[in-house]
JSON list of C-alpha atoms in Angstrom, two decimals:
[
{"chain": "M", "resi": 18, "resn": "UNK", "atom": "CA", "xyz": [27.56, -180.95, -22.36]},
{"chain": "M", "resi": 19, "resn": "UNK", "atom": "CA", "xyz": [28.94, -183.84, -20.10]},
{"chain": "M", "resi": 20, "resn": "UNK", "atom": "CA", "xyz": [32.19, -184.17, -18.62]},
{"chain": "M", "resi": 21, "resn": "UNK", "atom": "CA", "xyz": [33.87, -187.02, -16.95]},
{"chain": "M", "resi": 22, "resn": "UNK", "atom": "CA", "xyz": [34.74, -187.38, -13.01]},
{"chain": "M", "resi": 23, "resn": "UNK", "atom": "CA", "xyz": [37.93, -187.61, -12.14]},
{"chain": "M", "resi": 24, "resn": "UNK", "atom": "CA", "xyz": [39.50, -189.05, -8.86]},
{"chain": "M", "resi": 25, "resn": "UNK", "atom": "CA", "xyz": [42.52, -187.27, -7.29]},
{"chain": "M", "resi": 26, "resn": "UNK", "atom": "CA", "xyz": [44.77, -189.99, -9.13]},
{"chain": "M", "resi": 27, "resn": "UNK", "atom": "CA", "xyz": [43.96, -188.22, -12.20]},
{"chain": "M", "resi": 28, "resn": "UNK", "atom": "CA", "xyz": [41.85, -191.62, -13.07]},
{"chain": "M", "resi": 29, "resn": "UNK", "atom": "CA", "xyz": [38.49, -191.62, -14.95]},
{"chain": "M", "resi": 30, "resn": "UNK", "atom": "CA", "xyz": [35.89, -192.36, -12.21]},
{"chain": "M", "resi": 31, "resn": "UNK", "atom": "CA", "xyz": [34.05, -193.60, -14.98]},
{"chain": "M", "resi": 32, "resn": "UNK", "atom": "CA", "xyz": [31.40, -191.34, -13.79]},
{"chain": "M", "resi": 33, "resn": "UNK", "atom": "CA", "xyz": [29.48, -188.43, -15.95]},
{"chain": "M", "resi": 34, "resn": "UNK", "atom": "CA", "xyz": [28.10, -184.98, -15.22]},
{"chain": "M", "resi": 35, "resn": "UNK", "atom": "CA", "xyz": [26.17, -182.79, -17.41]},
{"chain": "M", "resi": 36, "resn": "UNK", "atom": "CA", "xyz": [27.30, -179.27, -17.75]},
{"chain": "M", "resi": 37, "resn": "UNK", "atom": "CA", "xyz": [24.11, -176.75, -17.46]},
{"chain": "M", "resi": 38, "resn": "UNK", "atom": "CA", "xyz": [24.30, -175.33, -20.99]},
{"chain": "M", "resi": 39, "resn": "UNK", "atom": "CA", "xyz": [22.18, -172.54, -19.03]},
{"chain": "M", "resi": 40, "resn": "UNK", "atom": "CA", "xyz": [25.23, -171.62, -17.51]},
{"chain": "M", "resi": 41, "resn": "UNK", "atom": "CA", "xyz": [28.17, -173.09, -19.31]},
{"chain": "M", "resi": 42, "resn": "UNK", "atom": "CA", "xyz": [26.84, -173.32, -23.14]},
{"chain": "M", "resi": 43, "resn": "UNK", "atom": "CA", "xyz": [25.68, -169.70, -23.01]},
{"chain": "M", "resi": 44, "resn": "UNK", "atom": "CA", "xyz": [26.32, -166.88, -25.79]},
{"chain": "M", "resi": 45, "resn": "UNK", "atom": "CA", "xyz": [29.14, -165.31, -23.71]},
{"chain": "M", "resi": 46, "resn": "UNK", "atom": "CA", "xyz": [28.69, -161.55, -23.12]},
{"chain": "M", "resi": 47, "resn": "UNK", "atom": "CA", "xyz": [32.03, -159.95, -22.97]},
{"chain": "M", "resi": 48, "resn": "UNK", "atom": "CA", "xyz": [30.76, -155.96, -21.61]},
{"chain": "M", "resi": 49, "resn": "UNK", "atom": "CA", "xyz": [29.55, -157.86, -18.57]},
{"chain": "M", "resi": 50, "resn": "UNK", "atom": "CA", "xyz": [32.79, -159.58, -18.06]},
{"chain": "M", "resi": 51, "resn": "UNK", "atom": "CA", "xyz": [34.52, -156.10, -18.50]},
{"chain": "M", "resi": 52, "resn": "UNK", "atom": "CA", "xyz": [31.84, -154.56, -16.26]},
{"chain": "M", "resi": 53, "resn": "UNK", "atom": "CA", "xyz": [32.36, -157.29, -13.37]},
{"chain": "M", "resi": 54, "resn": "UNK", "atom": "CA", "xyz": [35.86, -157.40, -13.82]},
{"chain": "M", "resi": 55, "resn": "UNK", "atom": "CA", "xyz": [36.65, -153.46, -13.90]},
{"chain": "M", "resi": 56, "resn": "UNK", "atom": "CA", "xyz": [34.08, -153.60, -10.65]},
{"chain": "M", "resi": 57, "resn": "UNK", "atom": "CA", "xyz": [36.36, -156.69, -8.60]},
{"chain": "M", "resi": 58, "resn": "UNK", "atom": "CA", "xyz": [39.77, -154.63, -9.50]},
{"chain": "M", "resi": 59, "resn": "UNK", "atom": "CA", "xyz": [37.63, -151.33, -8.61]},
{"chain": "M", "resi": 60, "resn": "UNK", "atom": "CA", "xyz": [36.89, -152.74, -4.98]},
{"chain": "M", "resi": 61, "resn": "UNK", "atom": "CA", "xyz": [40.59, -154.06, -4.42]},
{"chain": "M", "resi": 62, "resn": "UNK", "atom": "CA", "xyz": [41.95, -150.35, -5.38]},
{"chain": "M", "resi": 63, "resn": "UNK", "atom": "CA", "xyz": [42.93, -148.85, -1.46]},
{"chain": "M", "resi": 64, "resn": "UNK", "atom": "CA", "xyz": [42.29, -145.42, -2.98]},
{"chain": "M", "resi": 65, "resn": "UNK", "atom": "CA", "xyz": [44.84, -143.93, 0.26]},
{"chain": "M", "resi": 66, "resn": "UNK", "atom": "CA", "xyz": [46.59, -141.69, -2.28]},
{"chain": "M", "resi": 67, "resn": "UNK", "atom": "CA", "xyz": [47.29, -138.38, -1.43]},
{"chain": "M", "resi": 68, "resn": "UNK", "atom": "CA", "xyz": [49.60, -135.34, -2.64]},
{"chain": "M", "resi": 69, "resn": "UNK", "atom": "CA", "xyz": [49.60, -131.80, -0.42]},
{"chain": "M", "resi": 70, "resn": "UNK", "atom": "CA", "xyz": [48.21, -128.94, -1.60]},
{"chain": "M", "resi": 71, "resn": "UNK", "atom": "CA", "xyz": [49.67, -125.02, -1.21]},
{"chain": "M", "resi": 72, "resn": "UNK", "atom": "CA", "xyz": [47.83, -124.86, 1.71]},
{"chain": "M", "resi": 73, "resn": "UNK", "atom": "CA", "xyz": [49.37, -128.31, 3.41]},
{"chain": "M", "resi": 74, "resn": "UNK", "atom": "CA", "xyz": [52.86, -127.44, 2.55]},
{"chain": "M", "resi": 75, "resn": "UNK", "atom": "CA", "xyz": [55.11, -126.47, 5.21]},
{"chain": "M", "resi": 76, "resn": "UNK", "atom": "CA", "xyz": [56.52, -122.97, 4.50]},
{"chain": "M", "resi": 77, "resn": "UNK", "atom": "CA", "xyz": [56.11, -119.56, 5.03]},
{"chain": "M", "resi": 78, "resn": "UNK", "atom": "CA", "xyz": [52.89, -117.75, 4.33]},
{"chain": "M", "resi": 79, "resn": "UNK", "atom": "CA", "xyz": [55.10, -114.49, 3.14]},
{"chain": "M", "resi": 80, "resn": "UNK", "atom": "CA", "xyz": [54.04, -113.01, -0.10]},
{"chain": "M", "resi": 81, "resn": "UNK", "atom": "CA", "xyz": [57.75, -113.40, -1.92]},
{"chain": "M", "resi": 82, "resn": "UNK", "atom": "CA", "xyz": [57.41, -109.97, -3.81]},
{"chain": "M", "resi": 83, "resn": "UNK", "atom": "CA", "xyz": [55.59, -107.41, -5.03]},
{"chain": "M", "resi": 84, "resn": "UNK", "atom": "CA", "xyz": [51.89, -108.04, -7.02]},
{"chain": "M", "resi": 85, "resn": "UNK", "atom": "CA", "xyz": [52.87, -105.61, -9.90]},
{"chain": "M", "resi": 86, "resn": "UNK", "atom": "CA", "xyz": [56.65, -104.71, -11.65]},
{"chain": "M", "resi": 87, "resn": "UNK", "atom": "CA", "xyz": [58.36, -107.83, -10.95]},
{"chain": "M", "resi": 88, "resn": "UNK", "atom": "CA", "xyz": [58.82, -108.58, -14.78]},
{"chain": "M", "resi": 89, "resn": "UNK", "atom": "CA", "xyz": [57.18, -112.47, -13.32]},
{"chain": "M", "resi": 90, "resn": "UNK", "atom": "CA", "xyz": [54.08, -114.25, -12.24]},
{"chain": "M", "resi": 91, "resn": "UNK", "atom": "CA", "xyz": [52.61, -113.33, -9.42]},
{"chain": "M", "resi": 92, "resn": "UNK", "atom": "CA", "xyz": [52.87, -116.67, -7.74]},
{"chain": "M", "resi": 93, "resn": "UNK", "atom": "CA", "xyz": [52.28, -115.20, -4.15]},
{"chain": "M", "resi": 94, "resn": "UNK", "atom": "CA", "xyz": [54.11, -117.31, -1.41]},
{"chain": "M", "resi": 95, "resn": "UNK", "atom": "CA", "xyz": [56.47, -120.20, -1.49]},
{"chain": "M", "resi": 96, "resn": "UNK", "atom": "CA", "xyz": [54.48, -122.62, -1.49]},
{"chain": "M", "resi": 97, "resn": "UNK", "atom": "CA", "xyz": [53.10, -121.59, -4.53]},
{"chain": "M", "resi": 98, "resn": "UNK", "atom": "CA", "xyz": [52.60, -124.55, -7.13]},
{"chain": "M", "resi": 99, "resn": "UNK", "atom": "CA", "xyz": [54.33, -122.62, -9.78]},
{"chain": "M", "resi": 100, "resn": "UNK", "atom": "CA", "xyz": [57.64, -122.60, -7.45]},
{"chain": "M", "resi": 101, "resn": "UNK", "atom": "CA", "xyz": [59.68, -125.99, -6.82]},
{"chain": "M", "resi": 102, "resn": "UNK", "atom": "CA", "xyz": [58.72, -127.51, -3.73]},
{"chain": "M", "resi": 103, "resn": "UNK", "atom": "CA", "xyz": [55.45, -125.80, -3.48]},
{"chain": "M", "resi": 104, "resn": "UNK", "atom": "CA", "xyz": [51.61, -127.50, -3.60]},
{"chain": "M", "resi": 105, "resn": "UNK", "atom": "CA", "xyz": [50.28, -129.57, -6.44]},
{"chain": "M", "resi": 106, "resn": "UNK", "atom": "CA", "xyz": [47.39, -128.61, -8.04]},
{"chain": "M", "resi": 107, "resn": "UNK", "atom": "CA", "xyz": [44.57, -130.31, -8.81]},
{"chain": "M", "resi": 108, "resn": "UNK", "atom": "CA", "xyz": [46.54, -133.66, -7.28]},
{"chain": "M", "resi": 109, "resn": "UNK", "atom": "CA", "xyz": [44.99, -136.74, -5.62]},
{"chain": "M", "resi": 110, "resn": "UNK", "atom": "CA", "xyz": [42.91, -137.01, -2.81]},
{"chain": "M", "resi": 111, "resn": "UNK", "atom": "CA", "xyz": [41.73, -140.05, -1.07]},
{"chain": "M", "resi": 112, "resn": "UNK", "atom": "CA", "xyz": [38.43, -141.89, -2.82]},
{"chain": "M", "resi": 113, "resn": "UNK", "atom": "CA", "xyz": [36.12, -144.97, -2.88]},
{"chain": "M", "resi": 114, "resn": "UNK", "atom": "CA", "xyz": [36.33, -146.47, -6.68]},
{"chain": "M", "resi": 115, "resn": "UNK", "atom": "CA", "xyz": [33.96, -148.88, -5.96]},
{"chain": "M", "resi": 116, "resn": "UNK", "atom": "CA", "xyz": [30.78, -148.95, -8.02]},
{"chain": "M", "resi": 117, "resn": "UNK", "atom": "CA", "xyz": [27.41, -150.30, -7.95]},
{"chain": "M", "resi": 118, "resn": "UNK", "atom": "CA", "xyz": [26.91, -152.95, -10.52]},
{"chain": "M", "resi": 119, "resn": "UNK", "atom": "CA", "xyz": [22.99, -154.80, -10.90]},
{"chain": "M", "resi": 120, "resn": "UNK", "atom": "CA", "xyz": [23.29, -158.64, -9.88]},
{"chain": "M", "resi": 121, "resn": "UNK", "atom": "CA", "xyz": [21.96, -160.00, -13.37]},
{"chain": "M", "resi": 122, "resn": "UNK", "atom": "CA", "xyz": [24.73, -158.31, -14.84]},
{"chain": "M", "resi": 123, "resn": "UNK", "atom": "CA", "xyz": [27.14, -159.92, -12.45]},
{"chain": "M", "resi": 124, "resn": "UNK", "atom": "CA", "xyz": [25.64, -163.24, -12.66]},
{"chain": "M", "resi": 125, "resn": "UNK", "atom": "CA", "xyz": [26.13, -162.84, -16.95]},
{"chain": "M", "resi": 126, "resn": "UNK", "atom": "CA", "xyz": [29.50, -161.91, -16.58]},
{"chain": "M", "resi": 127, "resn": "UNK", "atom": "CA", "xyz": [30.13, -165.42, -14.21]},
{"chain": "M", "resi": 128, "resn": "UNK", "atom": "CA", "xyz": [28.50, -167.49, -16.68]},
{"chain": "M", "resi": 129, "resn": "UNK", "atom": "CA", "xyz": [30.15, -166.02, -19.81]},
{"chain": "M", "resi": 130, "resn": "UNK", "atom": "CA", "xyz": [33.28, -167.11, -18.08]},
{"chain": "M", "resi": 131, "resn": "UNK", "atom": "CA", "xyz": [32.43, -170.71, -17.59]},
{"chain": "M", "resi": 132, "resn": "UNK", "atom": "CA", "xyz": [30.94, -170.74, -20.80]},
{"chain": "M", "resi": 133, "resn": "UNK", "atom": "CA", "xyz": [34.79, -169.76, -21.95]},
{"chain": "M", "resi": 134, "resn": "UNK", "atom": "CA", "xyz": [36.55, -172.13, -19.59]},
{"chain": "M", "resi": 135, "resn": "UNK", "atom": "CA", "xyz": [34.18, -174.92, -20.92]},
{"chain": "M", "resi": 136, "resn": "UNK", "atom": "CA", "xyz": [34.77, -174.07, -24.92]},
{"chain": "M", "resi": 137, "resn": "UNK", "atom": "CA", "xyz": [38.58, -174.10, -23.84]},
{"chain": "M", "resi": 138, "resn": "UNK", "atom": "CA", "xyz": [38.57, -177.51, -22.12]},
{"chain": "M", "resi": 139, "resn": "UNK", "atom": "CA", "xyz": [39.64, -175.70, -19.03]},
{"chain": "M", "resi": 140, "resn": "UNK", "atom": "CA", "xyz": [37.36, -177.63, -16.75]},
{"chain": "M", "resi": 141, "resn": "UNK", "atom": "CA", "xyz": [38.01, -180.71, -14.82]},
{"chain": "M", "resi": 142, "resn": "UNK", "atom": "CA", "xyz": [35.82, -182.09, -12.54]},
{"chain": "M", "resi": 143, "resn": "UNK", "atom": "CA", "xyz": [36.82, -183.59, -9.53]},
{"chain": "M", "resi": 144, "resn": "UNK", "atom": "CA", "xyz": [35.52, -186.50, -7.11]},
{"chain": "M", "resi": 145, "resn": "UNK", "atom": "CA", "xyz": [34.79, -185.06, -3.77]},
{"chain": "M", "resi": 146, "resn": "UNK", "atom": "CA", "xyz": [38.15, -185.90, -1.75]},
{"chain": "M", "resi": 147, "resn": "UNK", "atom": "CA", "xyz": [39.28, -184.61, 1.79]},
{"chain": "M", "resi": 148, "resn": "UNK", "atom": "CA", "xyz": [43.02, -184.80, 3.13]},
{"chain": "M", "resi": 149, "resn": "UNK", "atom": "CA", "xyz": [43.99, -185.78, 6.97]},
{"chain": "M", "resi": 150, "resn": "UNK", "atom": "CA", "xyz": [46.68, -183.36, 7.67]},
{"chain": "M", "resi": 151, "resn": "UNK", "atom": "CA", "xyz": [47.65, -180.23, 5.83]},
{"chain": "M", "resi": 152, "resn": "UNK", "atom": "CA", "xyz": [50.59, -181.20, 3.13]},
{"chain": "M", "resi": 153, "resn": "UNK", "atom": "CA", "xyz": [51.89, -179.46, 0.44]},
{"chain": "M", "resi": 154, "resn": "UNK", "atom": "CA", "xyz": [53.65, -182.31, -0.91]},
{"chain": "M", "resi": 155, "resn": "UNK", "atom": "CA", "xyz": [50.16, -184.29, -1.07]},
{"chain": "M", "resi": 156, "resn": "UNK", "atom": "CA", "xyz": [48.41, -181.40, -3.09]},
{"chain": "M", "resi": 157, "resn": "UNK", "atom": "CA", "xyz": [51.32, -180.97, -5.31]},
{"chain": "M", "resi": 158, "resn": "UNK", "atom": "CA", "xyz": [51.14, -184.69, -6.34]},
{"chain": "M", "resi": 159, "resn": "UNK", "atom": "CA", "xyz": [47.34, -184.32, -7.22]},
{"chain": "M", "resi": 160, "resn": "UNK", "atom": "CA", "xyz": [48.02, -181.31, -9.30]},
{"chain": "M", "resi": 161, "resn": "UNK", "atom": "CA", "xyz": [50.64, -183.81, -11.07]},
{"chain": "M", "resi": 162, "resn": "UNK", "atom": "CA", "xyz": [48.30, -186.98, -11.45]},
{"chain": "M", "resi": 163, "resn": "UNK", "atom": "CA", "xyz": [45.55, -184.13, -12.77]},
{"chain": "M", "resi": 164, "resn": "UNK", "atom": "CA", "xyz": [48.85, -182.80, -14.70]},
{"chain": "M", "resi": 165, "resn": "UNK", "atom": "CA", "xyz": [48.29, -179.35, -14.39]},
{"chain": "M", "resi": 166, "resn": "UNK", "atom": "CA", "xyz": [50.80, -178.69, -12.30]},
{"chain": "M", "resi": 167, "resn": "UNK", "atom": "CA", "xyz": [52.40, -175.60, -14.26]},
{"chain": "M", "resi": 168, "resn": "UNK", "atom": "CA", "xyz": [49.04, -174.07, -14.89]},
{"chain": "M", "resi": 169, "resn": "UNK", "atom": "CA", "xyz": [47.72, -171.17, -12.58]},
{"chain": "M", "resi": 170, "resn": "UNK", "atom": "CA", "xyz": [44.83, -173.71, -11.18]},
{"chain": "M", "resi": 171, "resn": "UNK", "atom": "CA", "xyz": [41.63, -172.45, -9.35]},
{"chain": "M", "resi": 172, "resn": "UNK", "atom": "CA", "xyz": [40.23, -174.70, -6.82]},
{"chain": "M", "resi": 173, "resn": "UNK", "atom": "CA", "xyz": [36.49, -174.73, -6.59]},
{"chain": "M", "resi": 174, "resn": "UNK", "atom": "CA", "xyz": [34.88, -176.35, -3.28]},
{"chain": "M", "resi": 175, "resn": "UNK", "atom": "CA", "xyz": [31.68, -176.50, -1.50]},
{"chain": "M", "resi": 176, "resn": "UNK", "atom": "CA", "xyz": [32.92, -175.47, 1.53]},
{"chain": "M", "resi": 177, "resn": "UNK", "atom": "CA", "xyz": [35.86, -173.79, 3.31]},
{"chain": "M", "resi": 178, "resn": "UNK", "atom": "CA", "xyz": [37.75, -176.70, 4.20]},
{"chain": "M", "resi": 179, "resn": "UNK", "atom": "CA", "xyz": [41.19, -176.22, 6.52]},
{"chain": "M", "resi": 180, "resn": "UNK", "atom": "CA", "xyz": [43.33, -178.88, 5.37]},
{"chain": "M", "resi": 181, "resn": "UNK", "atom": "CA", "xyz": [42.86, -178.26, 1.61]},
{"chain": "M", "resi": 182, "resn": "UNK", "atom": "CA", "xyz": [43.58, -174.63, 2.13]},
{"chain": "M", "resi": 183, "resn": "UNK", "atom": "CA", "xyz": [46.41, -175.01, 3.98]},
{"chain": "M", "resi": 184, "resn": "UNK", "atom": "CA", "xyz": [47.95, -177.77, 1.29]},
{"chain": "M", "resi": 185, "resn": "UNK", "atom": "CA", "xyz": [48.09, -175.00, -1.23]},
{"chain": "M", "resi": 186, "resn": "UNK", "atom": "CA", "xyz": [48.67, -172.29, 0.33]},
{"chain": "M", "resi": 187, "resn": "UNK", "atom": "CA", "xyz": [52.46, -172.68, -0.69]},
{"chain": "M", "resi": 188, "resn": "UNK", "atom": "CA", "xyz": [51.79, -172.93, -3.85]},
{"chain": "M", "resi": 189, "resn": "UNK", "atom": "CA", "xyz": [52.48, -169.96, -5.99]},
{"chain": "M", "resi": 190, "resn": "UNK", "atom": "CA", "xyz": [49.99, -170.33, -9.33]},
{"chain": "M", "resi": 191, "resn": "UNK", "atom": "CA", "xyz": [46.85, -172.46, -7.59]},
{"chain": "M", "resi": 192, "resn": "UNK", "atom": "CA", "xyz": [44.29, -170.90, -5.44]},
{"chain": "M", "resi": 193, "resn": "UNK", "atom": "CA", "xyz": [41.63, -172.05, -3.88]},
{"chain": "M", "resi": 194, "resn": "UNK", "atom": "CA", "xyz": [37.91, -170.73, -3.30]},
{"chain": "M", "resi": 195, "resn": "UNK", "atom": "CA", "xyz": [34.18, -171.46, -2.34]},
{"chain": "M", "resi": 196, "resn": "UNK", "atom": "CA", "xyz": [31.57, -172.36, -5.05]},
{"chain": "M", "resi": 197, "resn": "UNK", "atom": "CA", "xyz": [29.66, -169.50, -3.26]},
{"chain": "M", "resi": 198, "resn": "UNK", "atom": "CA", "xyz": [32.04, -166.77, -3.64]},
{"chain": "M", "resi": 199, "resn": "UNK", "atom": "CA", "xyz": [33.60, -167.92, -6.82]},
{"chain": "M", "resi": 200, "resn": "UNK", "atom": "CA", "xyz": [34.07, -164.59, -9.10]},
{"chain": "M", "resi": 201, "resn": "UNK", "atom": "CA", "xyz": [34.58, -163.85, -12.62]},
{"chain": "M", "resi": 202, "resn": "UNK", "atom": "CA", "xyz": [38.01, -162.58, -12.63]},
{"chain": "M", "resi": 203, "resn": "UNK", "atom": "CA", "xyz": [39.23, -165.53, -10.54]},
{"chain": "M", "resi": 204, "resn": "UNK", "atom": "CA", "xyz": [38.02, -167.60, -13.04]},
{"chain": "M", "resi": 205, "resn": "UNK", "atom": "CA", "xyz": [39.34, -165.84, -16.05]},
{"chain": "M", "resi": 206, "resn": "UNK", "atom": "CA", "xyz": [42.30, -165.55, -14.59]},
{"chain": "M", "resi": 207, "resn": "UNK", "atom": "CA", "xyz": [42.99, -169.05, -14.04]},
{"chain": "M", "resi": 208, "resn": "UNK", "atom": "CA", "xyz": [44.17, -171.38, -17.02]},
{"chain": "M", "resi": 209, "resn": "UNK", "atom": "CA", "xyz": [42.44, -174.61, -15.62]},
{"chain": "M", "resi": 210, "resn": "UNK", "atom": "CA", "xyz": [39.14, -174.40, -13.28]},
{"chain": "M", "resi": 211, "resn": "UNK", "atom": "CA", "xyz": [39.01, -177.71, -11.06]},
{"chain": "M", "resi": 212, "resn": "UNK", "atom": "CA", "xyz": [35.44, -178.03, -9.34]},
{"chain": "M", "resi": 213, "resn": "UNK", "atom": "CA", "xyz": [34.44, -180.66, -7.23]},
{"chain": "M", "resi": 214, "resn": "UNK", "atom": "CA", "xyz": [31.02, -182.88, -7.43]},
{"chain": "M", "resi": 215, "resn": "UNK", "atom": "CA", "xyz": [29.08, -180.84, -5.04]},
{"chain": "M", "resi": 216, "resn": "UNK", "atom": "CA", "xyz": [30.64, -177.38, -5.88]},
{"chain": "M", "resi": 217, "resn": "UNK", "atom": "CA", "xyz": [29.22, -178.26, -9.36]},
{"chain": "M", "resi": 218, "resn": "UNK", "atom": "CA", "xyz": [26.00, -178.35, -8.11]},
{"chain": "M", "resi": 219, "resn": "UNK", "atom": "CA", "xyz": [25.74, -175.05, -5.86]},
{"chain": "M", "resi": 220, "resn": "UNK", "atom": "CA", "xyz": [27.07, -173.42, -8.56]},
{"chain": "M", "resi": 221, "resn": "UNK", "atom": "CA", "xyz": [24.16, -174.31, -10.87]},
{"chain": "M", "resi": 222, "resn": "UNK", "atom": "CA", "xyz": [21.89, -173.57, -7.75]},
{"chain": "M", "resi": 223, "resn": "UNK", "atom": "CA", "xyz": [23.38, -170.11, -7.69]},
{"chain": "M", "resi": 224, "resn": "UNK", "atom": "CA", "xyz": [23.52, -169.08, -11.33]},
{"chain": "M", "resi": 225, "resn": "UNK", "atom": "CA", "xyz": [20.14, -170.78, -11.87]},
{"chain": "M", "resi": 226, "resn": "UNK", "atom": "CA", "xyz": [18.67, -168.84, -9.69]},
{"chain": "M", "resi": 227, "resn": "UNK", "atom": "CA", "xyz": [17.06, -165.22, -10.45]},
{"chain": "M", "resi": 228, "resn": "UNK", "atom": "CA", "xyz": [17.55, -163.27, -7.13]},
{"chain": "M", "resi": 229, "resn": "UNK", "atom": "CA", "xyz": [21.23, -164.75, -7.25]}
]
C-alpha cells in the first residue's frame, strides 16, 4: 500500500511511501485489541479505593443488647453493618489491576490498529518538519492546511521534540507521542493518525521485529 507525503502546507510532496502490509495490511485481530486495550485502561486505574470496615469505624465496642430474646438480629455493636452508619461488608480495598499481557500479543493488537486506521484512510503522512519557537497558533494552522482540524489528531514523531509538544499542548482533541511508545488505544482512539517520515520507519523497525 503506498501513501503520499505531505508537507505541513497540506501540499503533495509529490513523494511516495509504501505502507508495510506486514503491519498495516494485516487480518486485524480484534481479542488482542480488547486484550491491550483492557490492559492500558487496567494500568491507568489508581486502584486507592477504600470503604471502612466494622472494625475501622469509630464507635463504641458495646454489645447493644442481649444475644437471645430481643425479638431482632443479633447484630452485636454499633458498628455493626446491619445498623446505619456501621462497617461495610465485603467493600473495597486498595489493589493493583494491572495484568501481565505476552509482547506478541501486544504487538498484534498495535498492528490490527494501523491495519484499521489504514482501511479507514485515517493516515497521513507527514514530511519531517521542526518549528523555532513553541506556537499554538503555528500548529493550529498546520492542522488546518492538513484540514483536520476538528478531528481528535494523534501526532506520531521520532523523537520527543520540545517545541512541537509545547505547540499543541493547548489544543484540546490532538496529542502528540513517540513512534516508540505509540500504543493501541491512542491510536484507536484518535480519528486521524499523522506520522512523520522517520516515525514511519521506527515503527516498521519495531513491529517488524520479533523480540519487540
Amino acid at each position: 500500500m503506498e501513501a503520499s507525503v505531505l508537507n505541513i502546507k497540506g501540499q503533495d510532496t509529490g513523494k511516495k511511501v509504501t505502507l508495510n502490509d506486514a503491519i498495516f495490511g494485516i487480518e486485524p485481530s480484534d481479542h488482542s485489541i480488547y486484550l491491550d486495550v483492557k490492559q492500558f485502561m487496567a494500568d491507568n486505574r489508581q486502584g486507592t479505593h477504600k470503604s471502612k470496615e466494622r472494625s475501622e469505624v469509630s464507635g463504641s465496642t458495646k454489645k447493644l443488647g442481649r444475644q437471645k430474646g430481643g425479638g431482632g438480629a443479633r447484630r452485636g455493636d454499633i458498628n455493626s453493618p446491619v445498623l446505619v452508619g456501621g462497617g461495610r461488608v465485603f467493600g473495597p480495598k486498595p489493589r493493583d489491576y494491572s495484568f501481565k499481557l505476552n509482547k506478541k500479543v501486544k504487538q498484534l493488537a498495535r498492528k490490527s490498529a494501523l491495519t484499521y486506521k489504514a482501511q479507514e484512510n485515517a493516515i497521513i503522512v507527514l514530511e519531517d518538519f521542526a518549528m523555532e519557537a513553541p506556537k499554538t497558533k503555528s500548529f493550529v494552522e498546520i492542522l488546518n492546511n492538513l484540514k483536520i482540524a476538528n478531528n481528535k489528531v494523534l501526532l506520531v514523531l521520532p523523537a520527543s521534540d520540545k517545541m512541537i509538544s509545547l505547540s499543541a499542548r493547548n489544543i484540546q482533541k490532538t496529542k502528540v507521542v513517540n513512534a516508540s511508545s505509540v500504543n493501541t488505544y491512542s491510536i484507536l482512539n484518535a480519528d486521524t493518525l499523522v506520522v512523520t517520515e522517520k516515525s514511519l520507519d521506527i515503527i516498521n523497525e519495531i513491529l517488524t521485529n520479533k523480540e519487540a
